[in-house]
């Protein structure tokens, strides 16, 4: 009995130690605004984060309409139960204490309402002077009305981060269900990456000051990673729909401990659940297999893209056995990549950042991993654990189109002014016509007193006649 009691105490000790160790890895952002838009009450998600209601909140700059989801989908997170709706430009202002990169997530769910059809909304969104959405109308009916989360990484060097919603000229309607503004870890977006082109690989500086839109965040060879299992509350989707290779490729899951090291990837850069799965090329005989692993990601041209590749050697039996090449958009980005040399340990994560020009691809961006001339038979000859693709802002400080923030705001002002001027012009025309008609009427009356026409001619006939 005493033995069982000691075992129980030891188990409780291990459990408490594990809880403390996990808690010590939790990221605690200095700026952490979670807003449940259109609601008076807080809403807590399954990852235990409370979203505060924005009604009468200090983030609002003026009044706006709130509507409720009357027929929510079963199991829908509570933040999609209400929406804040705007019929004119509207802004949220968030005080900033920790200047630097901030994660901004916008939640949209075009639910059915007896008051408004959110599916017809068309609008612009500006974040800290960047156009992140232009004429946004990708919230149609049917299956596409499932909630959407759009994520941006924005450098903030001011006391406030301002998000502005501007209704489009056609719909006169904009909305949002929830907003997240979170200060990012300092190592999440470094200032330098490698620019890959047909000519060479060279340094790309100033990356941290760019506005970035997260287009794809993919875990390779493993299941979906939810915000509950990510210290930055991110979602990583499986790579199956992007993976184009099949012959000679394996999936691998690692049940051991991921060993983060100084100078490599942190848990905030990539969680354990991304690094403990992978796809790999395995040599099974005396020759290195002539196969590659390729992923294809549809993109929009006209932008540069940051491609972040996550590596963790969870497959080799010893250091110094894994060598492979990495290609981005068909260009050699990393030759004879040796993870042992970089990490000096197995199961230790590493990531590499590459910037490519989206104009060079035909509607798609490719990532390829394959054996190199240094690859060795009978071992692993290629591995990849995760991929992130992020769009960089263009010369207009826009992530969606060729317009700048000032143009969007002035267009609304001109549109409103145009309507006002039209109304004023219409009133002036009516007044002018009434004055002309009145003068003619007075002139007609005066002429009637001297007229030789029959005295039974009516006043109406006189008006018609004069007109």
Short mmCIF file of C-alpha atoms in Angstrom, two decimals:
data_model
loop_
_atom_site.label_atom_id
_atom_site.label_comp_id
_atom_site.label_asym_id
_atom_site.label_seq_id
_atom_site.Cartn_x
_atom_site.Cartn_y
_atom_site.Cartn_z
CA UNK A 1 0.00 0.00 0.00
CA UNK A 2 2.84 2.34 0.91
CA UNK A 3 4.55 1.46 -2.36
CA UNK A 4 1.47 2.45 -4.37
CA UNK A 5 1.20 5.67 -2.36
CA UNK A 6 4.82 6.56 -3.17
CA UNK A 7 4.22 5.81 -6.85
CA UNK A 8 1.19 8.11 -6.80
CA UNK A 9 3.17 10.91 -5.16
CA UNK A 10 5.96 10.49 -7.70
CA UNK A 11 3.47 10.58 -10.56
CA UNK A 12 1.90 13.76 -9.18
CA UNK A 13 5.36 15.28 -8.87
CA UNK A 14 6.17 14.47 -12.49
CA UNK A 15 2.83 15.85 -13.60
CA UNK A 16 3.36 19.10 -11.68
CA UNK A 17 6.92 19.38 -13.01
CA UNK A 18 5.68 18.82 -16.56
CA UNK A 19 2.96 21.45 -16.09
CA UNK A 20 5.46 23.97 -14.72
CA UNK A 21 7.95 23.25 -17.52
CA UNK A 22 5.29 23.62 -20.19
CA UNK A 23 3.94 26.78 -18.55
CA UNK A 24 7.44 28.25 -18.52
CA UNK A 25 7.50 27.98 -22.31
CA UNK A 26 4.22 29.82 -22.76
CA UNK A 27 4.62 33.10 -24.60
CA UNK A 28 3.24 36.11 -22.72
CA UNK A 29 2.88 39.09 -25.09
CA UNK A 30 3.11 42.62 -23.71
CA UNK A 31 0.41 43.84 -26.11
CA UNK A 32 -2.42 41.34 -26.19
CA UNK A 33 -5.75 42.68 -27.48
CA UNK A 34 -8.46 40.10 -28.18
CA UNK A 35 -11.71 41.75 -29.27
CA UNK A 36 -15.12 40.10 -29.67
CA UNK A 37 -16.65 42.59 -32.10
CA UNK A 38 -20.29 43.59 -31.80
CA UNK A 39 -20.71 42.11 -28.34
CA UNK A 40 -21.00 43.33 -24.75
CA UNK A 41 -19.70 40.06 -23.34
CA UNK A 42 -16.38 38.25 -23.38
CA UNK A 43 -16.06 35.01 -25.35
CA UNK A 44 -13.54 32.32 -24.41
CA UNK A 45 -12.15 29.99 -27.08
CA UNK A 46 -11.06 26.37 -26.66
CA UNK A 47 -7.46 27.59 -26.32
CA UNK A 48 -8.64 29.41 -23.15
CA UNK A 49 -8.15 32.91 -24.54
CA UNK A 50 -10.84 35.43 -23.53
CA UNK A 51 -12.00 37.88 -26.23
CA UNK A 52 -13.46 41.04 -24.64
CA UNK A 53 -16.60 42.63 -26.06
CA UNK A 54 -16.04 45.90 -27.92
CA UNK A 55 -19.36 47.60 -27.09
CA UNK A 56 -18.58 50.66 -24.96
CA UNK A 57 -14.96 49.59 -25.21
CA UNK A 58 -12.06 52.01 -25.25
CA UNK A 59 -10.95 50.79 -28.70
CA UNK A 60 -13.98 52.25 -30.49
CA UNK A 61 -13.79 55.69 -32.08
CA UNK A 62 -17.49 56.08 -32.88
CA UNK A 63 -20.77 54.17 -33.01
CA UNK A 64 -21.45 51.24 -35.33
CA UNK A 65 -24.17 48.64 -35.78
CA UNK A 66 -24.01 45.30 -33.98
CA UNK A 67 -25.81 42.21 -35.30
CA UNK A 68 -26.17 38.70 -33.91
CA UNK A 69 -25.86 35.32 -35.62
CA UNK A 70 -29.40 33.96 -35.39
CA UNK A 71 -28.59 30.46 -36.70
CA UNK A 72 -24.97 29.64 -35.77
CA UNK A 73 -23.30 26.47 -37.06
CA UNK A 74 -23.01 23.69 -34.45
CA UNK A 75 -19.70 23.94 -32.62
CA UNK A 76 -18.92 27.40 -34.00
CA UNK A 77 -16.54 29.39 -31.74
CA UNK A 78 -18.46 32.06 -29.81
CA UNK A 79 -16.60 34.98 -31.43
CA UNK A 80 -18.60 34.30 -34.61
CA UNK A 81 -21.91 34.83 -32.80
CA UNK A 82 -21.85 38.60 -33.38
CA UNK A 83 -20.42 41.08 -35.86
CA UNK A 84 -19.63 44.77 -35.93
CA UNK A 85 -21.06 46.31 -39.10
CA UNK A 86 -19.99 49.62 -40.65
CA UNK A 87 -21.66 51.74 -43.32
CA UNK A 88 -18.97 54.43 -43.24
CA UNK A 89 -15.24 54.41 -42.43
CA UNK A 90 -14.62 53.14 -38.90
CA UNK A 91 -11.44 52.67 -36.92
CA UNK A 92 -10.14 50.70 -33.97
CA UNK A 93 -7.12 52.18 -32.17
CA UNK A 94 -4.92 49.94 -29.99
CA UNK A 95 -2.35 51.49 -27.59
CA UNK A 96 1.10 49.96 -28.14
CA UNK A 97 3.59 49.41 -25.33
CA UNK A 98 5.96 47.02 -27.11
CA UNK A 99 7.12 48.56 -30.37
CA UNK A 100 8.11 46.10 -33.07
CA UNK A 101 6.42 43.33 -35.02
CA UNK A 102 2.79 42.65 -34.12
CA UNK A 103 0.53 39.82 -35.19
CA UNK A 104 -2.82 41.10 -36.42
CA UNK A 105 -5.59 38.57 -37.04
CA UNK A 106 -8.96 39.53 -38.51
CA UNK A 107 -11.86 37.10 -38.15
CA UNK A 108 -14.70 37.13 -40.71
CA UNK A 109 -17.86 35.04 -40.81
CA UNK A 110 -20.59 36.19 -43.22
CA UNK A 111 -23.47 34.66 -41.29
CA UNK A 112 -27.15 35.00 -42.17
CA UNK A 113 -29.08 37.78 -40.49
CA UNK A 114 -32.61 39.11 -40.89
CA UNK A 115 -31.17 42.62 -40.73
CA UNK A 116 -28.28 42.50 -43.18
CA UNK A 117 -26.75 40.19 -45.78
CA UNK A 118 -23.09 40.12 -44.78
CA UNK A 119 -22.35 38.03 -47.84
CA UNK A 120 -22.73 41.09 -50.06
CA UNK A 121 -20.21 43.13 -48.07
CA UNK A 122 -17.35 44.65 -50.04
CA UNK A 123 -14.78 46.72 -48.22
CA UNK A 124 -11.20 47.81 -47.63
CA UNK A 125 -9.12 47.29 -44.50
CA UNK A 126 -6.12 49.43 -43.54
CA UNK A 127 -3.70 48.37 -40.80
CA UNK A 128 -1.20 50.94 -39.59
CA UNK A 129 -1.26 52.67 -42.97
CA UNK A 130 -1.00 49.46 -45.01
CA UNK A 131 -3.79 48.30 -47.33
CA UNK A 132 -4.27 44.69 -46.25
CA UNK A 133 -7.61 44.18 -48.03
CA UNK A 134 -8.93 46.02 -51.07
CA UNK A 135 -12.51 45.56 -52.28
CA UNK A 136 -12.64 42.45 -50.13
CA UNK A 137 -15.65 40.38 -51.17
CA UNK A 138 -14.46 36.80 -50.75
CA UNK A 139 -17.22 36.04 -48.25
CA UNK A 140 -19.91 34.53 -50.42
CA UNK A 141 -22.82 32.23 -49.62
CA UNK A 142 -22.76 28.49 -49.04
CA UNK A 143 -19.62 26.67 -47.96
CA UNK A 144 -17.49 29.77 -48.43
CA UNK A 145 -19.33 31.39 -45.55
CA UNK A 146 -17.30 29.32 -43.14
CA UNK A 147 -15.23 31.55 -40.83
CA UNK A 148 -12.01 32.93 -42.27
CA UNK A 149 -8.98 34.18 -40.38
CA UNK A 150 -6.57 36.52 -42.13
CA UNK A 151 -3.22 37.07 -40.43
CA UNK A 152 -0.65 39.82 -40.86
CA UNK A 153 2.73 40.65 -39.34
CA UNK A 154 3.02 44.42 -39.04
CA UNK A 155 5.96 46.48 -37.78
CA UNK A 156 4.64 49.13 -35.38
CA UNK A 157 6.79 52.09 -34.36
CA UNK A 158 4.11 54.34 -32.86
CA UNK A 159 2.03 54.68 -29.72
CA UNK A 160 -1.05 53.24 -31.41
CA UNK A 161 -1.89 50.66 -34.04
CA UNK A 162 -4.94 51.75 -36.03
CA UNK A 163 -7.19 49.43 -38.04
CA UNK A 164 -9.63 51.14 -40.41
CA UNK A 165 -12.60 49.51 -42.16
CA UNK A 166 -13.79 51.36 -45.27
CA UNK A 167 -17.00 50.14 -46.99
CA UNK A 168 -16.83 49.77 -50.77
CA UNK A 169 -18.71 52.18 -53.03
CA UNK A 170 -21.04 49.42 -54.27
CA UNK A 171 -22.03 47.58 -51.09
CA UNK A 172 -21.64 50.46 -48.58
CA UNK A 173 -21.09 47.67 -46.06
CA UNK A 174 -18.14 46.36 -44.03
CA UNK A 175 -17.93 44.10 -40.99
CA UNK A 176 -15.66 42.12 -38.69
CA UNK A 177 -16.32 39.44 -36.06
CA UNK A 178 -13.13 39.50 -34.01
CA UNK A 179 -9.71 41.15 -33.93
CA UNK A 180 -6.40 40.06 -32.44
CA UNK A 181 -3.46 42.43 -31.96
CA UNK A 182 -0.53 40.67 -30.29
CA UNK A 183 3.08 41.76 -29.91
CA UNK A 184 5.27 39.14 -31.55
CA UNK A 185 8.44 37.54 -30.16
CA UNK A 186 11.54 39.43 -31.23
CA UNK A 187 12.93 36.44 -33.14
CA UNK A 188 9.79 35.81 -35.19
CA UNK A 189 10.74 38.07 -38.12
CA UNK A 190 14.49 38.68 -38.52
CA UNK A 191 15.74 41.65 -40.48
CA UNK A 192 17.68 39.64 -43.08
CA UNK A 193 16.72 36.80 -45.43
CA UNK A 194 18.23 35.37 -48.61
CA UNK A 195 16.87 36.65 -51.92
CA UNK A 196 16.78 33.82 -54.46
CA UNK A 197 16.73 34.50 -58.20
CA UNK A 198 17.95 33.00 -61.46
CA UNK A 199 21.22 34.87 -61.07
CA UNK A 200 22.34 34.18 -57.51
CA UNK A 201 21.46 34.15 -53.82
CA UNK A 202 22.06 37.44 -52.01
CA UNK A 203 21.06 39.15 -48.77
CA UNK A 204 17.64 40.77 -48.50
CA UNK A 205 17.73 43.37 -45.72
CA UNK A 206 14.93 45.26 -44.00
CA UNK A 207 12.57 42.28 -43.85
CA UNK A 208 11.33 43.04 -40.32
CA UNK A 209 10.04 46.47 -41.42
CA UNK A 210 7.92 44.96 -44.20
CA UNK A 211 4.22 44.24 -43.77
CA UNK A 212 3.62 40.52 -44.26
CA UNK A 213 0.47 38.54 -44.98
CA UNK A 214 0.50 34.88 -43.97
CA UNK A 215 -0.67 33.07 -47.10
CA UNK A 216 0.21 29.46 -46.16
CA UNK A 217 1.31 27.83 -42.93
CA UNK A 218 1.84 24.11 -43.48
CA UNK A 219 3.01 21.21 -41.36
CA UNK A 220 4.70 18.54 -43.48
CA UNK A 221 3.77 14.90 -43.04
CA UNK A 222 1.70 15.44 -39.92
CA UNK A 223 -1.85 16.28 -38.79
CA UNK A 224 -3.31 19.75 -38.40
CA UNK A 225 -1.80 21.83 -35.61
CA UNK A 226 -4.40 23.97 -33.85
CA UNK A 227 -3.95 27.18 -31.80
CA UNK A 228 -4.32 25.05 -28.67
CA UNK A 229 -0.96 23.40 -29.50
CA UNK A 230 0.90 26.50 -30.67
CA UNK A 231 2.34 29.08 -28.28
CA UNK A 232 1.41 31.87 -30.72
CA UNK A 233 -2.09 30.46 -31.31
CA UNK A 234 -1.45 29.66 -34.98
CA UNK A 235 -3.01 27.03 -37.22
CA UNK A 236 -0.79 24.78 -39.37
CA UNK A 237 -2.63 22.80 -42.03
CA UNK A 238 -1.48 19.41 -43.43
CA UNK A 239 0.57 19.54 -46.62
CA UNK A 240 -1.37 16.92 -48.61
CA UNK A 241 -3.09 19.34 -51.02
CA UNK A 242 0.23 21.01 -51.90
CA UNK A 243 2.46 17.93 -52.14
CA UNK A 244 3.13 16.75 -55.69
CA UNK A 245 5.61 13.86 -55.23
CA UNK A 246 4.71 10.29 -54.36
CA UNK A 247 7.29 7.67 -55.42
CA UNK A 248 9.97 6.87 -52.86
CA UNK A 249 8.74 9.41 -50.27
CA UNK A 250 7.99 8.55 -46.64
CA UNK A 251 6.13 10.19 -43.80
CA UNK A 252 7.70 10.05 -40.36
CA UNK A 253 6.43 10.84 -36.86
CA UNK A 254 8.89 11.34 -34.00
CA UNK A 255 7.85 10.56 -30.43
CA UNK A 256 10.97 11.91 -28.71
CA UNK A 257 11.81 15.34 -27.35
CA UNK A 258 12.47 18.26 -29.70
CA UNK A 259 15.68 19.94 -28.56
CA UNK A 260 15.52 23.69 -29.11
CA UNK A 261 18.89 25.41 -29.05
CA UNK A 262 20.18 28.97 -28.94
CA UNK A 263 20.52 30.41 -32.43
CA UNK A 264 18.05 27.95 -33.92
CA UNK A 265 14.28 27.92 -34.08
CA UNK A 266 12.39 28.64 -30.86
CA UNK A 267 8.99 27.24 -29.89
CA UNK A 268 7.51 30.56 -31.00
CA UNK A 269 9.04 30.16 -34.47
CA UNK A 270 7.69 26.61 -34.72
CA UNK A 271 5.97 24.37 -32.15
CA UNK A 272 6.93 20.80 -31.28
CA UNK A 273 3.99 19.43 -33.27
CA UNK A 274 5.48 20.81 -36.48
CA UNK A 275 9.01 19.54 -35.89
CA UNK A 276 8.03 16.04 -34.74
CA UNK A 277 6.66 15.08 -38.18
CA UNK A 278 8.25 15.19 -41.63
CA UNK A 279 8.42 13.82 -45.14
CA UNK A 280 11.75 12.33 -46.14
CA UNK A 281 13.71 10.64 -48.90
CA UNK A 282 15.29 7.41 -47.71
CA UNK A 283 18.01 5.50 -49.55
CA UNK A 284 17.40 1.77 -49.29
CA UNK A 285 20.28 0.37 -51.32
CA UNK A 286 23.76 1.21 -52.53
CA UNK A 287 22.61 4.18 -54.62
CA UNK A 288 21.10 7.56 -53.76
CA UNK A 289 17.52 7.70 -55.08
CA UNK A 290 16.92 10.03 -58.01
CA UNK A 291 13.73 11.55 -56.58
CA UNK A 292 12.68 14.95 -55.29
CA UNK A 293 9.96 16.17 -52.94
CA UNK A 294 8.01 19.12 -54.35
CA UNK A 295 5.29 21.34 -52.94
CA UNK A 296 3.27 23.78 -55.09
CA UNK A 297 1.55 26.84 -53.59
CA UNK A 298 -0.80 29.01 -55.70
CA UNK A 299 0.07 32.70 -55.33
CA UNK A 300 -0.88 36.11 -56.74
CA UNK A 301 1.77 37.71 -58.96
CA UNK A 302 3.17 41.20 -58.49
CA UNK A 303 4.59 40.66 -54.99
CA UNK A 304 7.67 39.30 -53.33
CA UNK A 305 7.17 36.34 -51.01
CA UNK A 306 8.95 35.18 -47.90
CA UNK A 307 9.34 31.39 -47.87
CA UNK A 308 10.24 30.00 -44.46
CA UNK A 309 11.34 26.35 -44.42
CA UNK A 310 11.44 24.38 -41.17
CA UNK A 311 13.92 21.52 -40.73
CA UNK A 312 14.52 19.08 -37.89
CA UNK A 313 16.49 15.87 -38.34
CA UNK A 314 14.23 13.40 -36.56
CA UNK A 315 15.17 10.54 -38.91
CA UNK A 316 18.96 10.08 -38.91
CA UNK A 317 20.65 7.58 -36.60
CA UNK A 318 23.78 9.70 -36.25
CA UNK A 319 25.19 13.15 -36.99
CA UNK A 320 26.88 13.90 -40.30
CA UNK A 321 24.81 11.58 -42.48
CA UNK A 322 22.18 13.92 -43.97
CA UNK A 323 23.00 16.19 -46.94
CA UNK A 324 20.50 17.59 -49.45
CA UNK A 325 19.66 20.52 -51.73
CA UNK A 326 16.79 23.00 -51.39
CA UNK A 327 15.17 24.76 -54.34
CA UNK A 328 12.66 27.62 -54.28
CA UNK A 329 10.83 28.40 -57.52
CA UNK A 330 13.26 26.09 -59.27
CA UNK A 331 16.33 28.06 -58.14
CA UNK A 332 18.99 26.50 -55.93
CA UNK A 333 18.52 28.17 -52.54
CA UNK A 334 20.63 25.90 -50.31
CA UNK A 335 23.35 23.54 -51.58
CA UNK A 336 24.47 20.53 -49.53
CA UNK A 337 22.44 21.54 -46.49
CA UNK A 338 23.99 19.83 -43.46
CA UNK A 339 21.72 20.15 -40.43
CA UNK A 340 24.33 18.49 -38.18
CA UNK A 341 26.79 21.30 -38.87
CA UNK A 342 24.16 23.94 -38.05
CA UNK A 343 22.53 22.41 -34.97
CA UNK A 344 25.23 20.00 -33.73
CA UNK A 345 22.41 17.74 -32.55
CA UNK A 346 19.70 15.46 -33.84
CA UNK A 347 16.04 16.44 -33.32
CA UNK A 348 17.10 20.08 -33.07
CA UNK A 349 15.04 22.52 -35.19
CA UNK A 350 16.37 25.00 -37.71
CA UNK A 351 14.62 27.33 -40.14
CA UNK A 352 15.76 29.20 -43.24
CA UNK A 353 14.18 32.32 -44.77
CA UNK A 354 14.16 32.95 -48.52
CA UNK A 355 12.60 35.82 -50.46
CA UNK A 356 11.50 35.25 -54.05
CA UNK A 357 9.89 37.42 -56.69
CA UNK A 358 6.33 36.28 -57.35
CA UNK A 359 6.50 37.69 -60.88
CA UNK A 360 8.88 34.93 -61.91
CA UNK A 361 6.32 32.22 -61.26
CA UNK A 362 3.20 31.41 -63.25
CA UNK A 363 0.59 31.71 -60.55
CA UNK A 364 2.45 29.32 -58.25
CA UNK A 365 5.44 29.09 -55.95
CA UNK A 366 7.36 25.83 -55.62
CA UNK A 367 9.54 24.33 -52.91
CA UNK A 368 11.68 21.28 -53.73
CA UNK A 369 13.96 19.15 -51.55
CA UNK A 370 16.21 16.50 -53.06
CA UNK A 371 19.54 14.67 -52.76
CA UNK A 372 22.78 16.50 -53.43
CA UNK A 373 26.17 15.30 -54.67
CA UNK A 374 27.15 14.84 -51.04
CA UNK A 375 24.21 12.57 -50.22
CA UNK A 376 25.05 9.12 -48.86
CA UNK A 377 23.46 5.73 -49.69
CA UNK A 378 21.57 3.72 -47.04
CA UNK A 379 20.58 6.85 -45.05
CA UNK A 380 18.20 9.82 -45.28
CA UNK A 381 18.80 12.04 -48.31
CA UNK A 382 16.22 14.77 -47.82
CA UNK A 383 13.80 16.04 -45.16
CA UNK A 384 11.31 18.85 -44.58
CA UNK A 385 9.08 19.52 -41.55
CA UNK A 386 7.17 22.71 -42.31
CA UNK A 387 6.60 25.54 -44.79
CA UNK A 388 5.34 29.10 -44.38
CA UNK A 389 4.63 31.42 -47.30
CA UNK A 390 4.12 35.13 -46.62
CA UNK A 391 3.40 37.97 -49.02
CA UNK A 392 5.45 41.18 -48.71
CA UNK A 393 3.87 44.60 -49.22
CA UNK A 394 4.45 46.25 -52.59
CA UNK A 395 5.70 49.78 -53.33
CA UNK A 396 2.25 51.20 -52.46
CA UNK A 397 2.47 49.73 -48.94
CA UNK A 398 -0.31 47.40 -50.03
CA UNK A 399 -0.81 43.67 -49.65
CA UNK A 400 -3.87 43.68 -51.90
CA UNK A 401 -3.71 45.76 -55.06
CA UNK A 402 -2.07 48.85 -56.50
CA UNK A 403 -3.69 51.44 -54.25
CA UNK A 404 -2.33 53.14 -51.13
CA UNK A 405 -4.15 53.90 -47.89
CA UNK A 406 -4.51 57.62 -48.63
CA UNK A 407 -6.17 56.86 -51.96
CA UNK A 408 -8.70 54.54 -50.27
CA UNK A 409 -9.64 57.17 -47.69
CA UNK A 410 -9.74 60.02 -50.22
CA UNK A 411 -11.84 57.90 -52.57
CA UNK A 412 -14.44 57.52 -49.84
CA UNK A 413 -14.31 61.27 -49.16
CA UNK A 414 -14.64 62.06 -52.84
CA UNK A 415 -17.47 59.58 -53.12
CA UNK A 416 -19.33 61.17 -50.22
CA UNK A 417 -18.55 64.66 -51.51
CA UNK A 418 -19.70 63.63 -54.96
CA UNK A 419 -23.07 62.54 -53.62
CA UNK A 420 -23.40 65.78 -51.67
CA UNK A 421 -22.46 67.87 -54.69
CA UNK A 422 -24.98 65.98 -56.80
CA UNK A 423 -27.71 66.68 -54.29
CA UNK A 424 -26.71 70.35 -54.07
CA UNK A 425 -26.63 70.60 -57.86
CA UNK A 426 -30.06 68.99 -58.09
CA UNK A 427 -31.49 71.43 -55.56
CA UNK A 428 -29.94 74.35 -57.44
CA UNK A 429 -31.44 73.14 -60.71
CA UNK A 430 -34.88 72.76 -59.14
CA UNK A 431 -34.64 76.23 -57.60
CA UNK A 432 -33.51 77.71 -60.90
CA UNK A 433 -36.35 76.06 -62.78
CA UNK A 434 -38.86 77.23 -60.20
CA UNK A 435 -37.58 80.80 -60.51
CA UNK A 436 -37.77 80.67 -64.31
CA UNK A 437 -41.27 79.19 -64.20
CA UNK A 438 -42.40 81.76 -61.65
CA UNK A 439 -41.04 84.61 -63.77
CA UNK A 440 -42.78 83.24 -66.84
CA UNK A 441 -45.98 82.87 -64.87
CA UNK A 442 -45.76 86.48 -63.72
CA UNK A 443 -44.96 87.60 -67.28
CA UNK A 444 -47.90 85.61 -68.60
CA UNK A 445 -50.27 87.21 -66.13
CA UNK A 446 -49.07 90.65 -67.11
CA UNK A 447 -49.48 89.88 -70.80
CA UNK A 448 -52.99 88.56 -70.20
CA UNK A 449 -54.20 91.96 -69.03
CA UNK A 450 -53.36 93.38 -72.46
CA UNK A 451 -54.22 90.32 -74.49
CA UNK A 452 -56.95 90.21 -77.12
CA UNK A 453 -57.42 86.48 -76.48
CA UNK A 454 -60.87 85.27 -75.29
CA UNK A 455 -61.51 86.03 -71.63
CA UNK A 456 -62.42 82.37 -70.84
CA UNK A 457 -58.82 81.14 -71.36
CA UNK A 458 -57.73 79.29 -68.16
CA UNK A 459 -54.51 79.84 -66.21
CA UNK A 460 -53.44 76.23 -66.81
CA UNK A 461 -53.72 76.66 -70.49
CA UNK A 462 -51.63 79.77 -70.27
CA UNK A 463 -48.81 77.76 -68.45
CA UNK A 464 -48.89 75.00 -70.94
CA UNK A 465 -48.89 77.35 -73.73
CA UNK A 466 -45.97 79.30 -72.38
CA UNK A 467 -44.01 76.12 -71.67
#
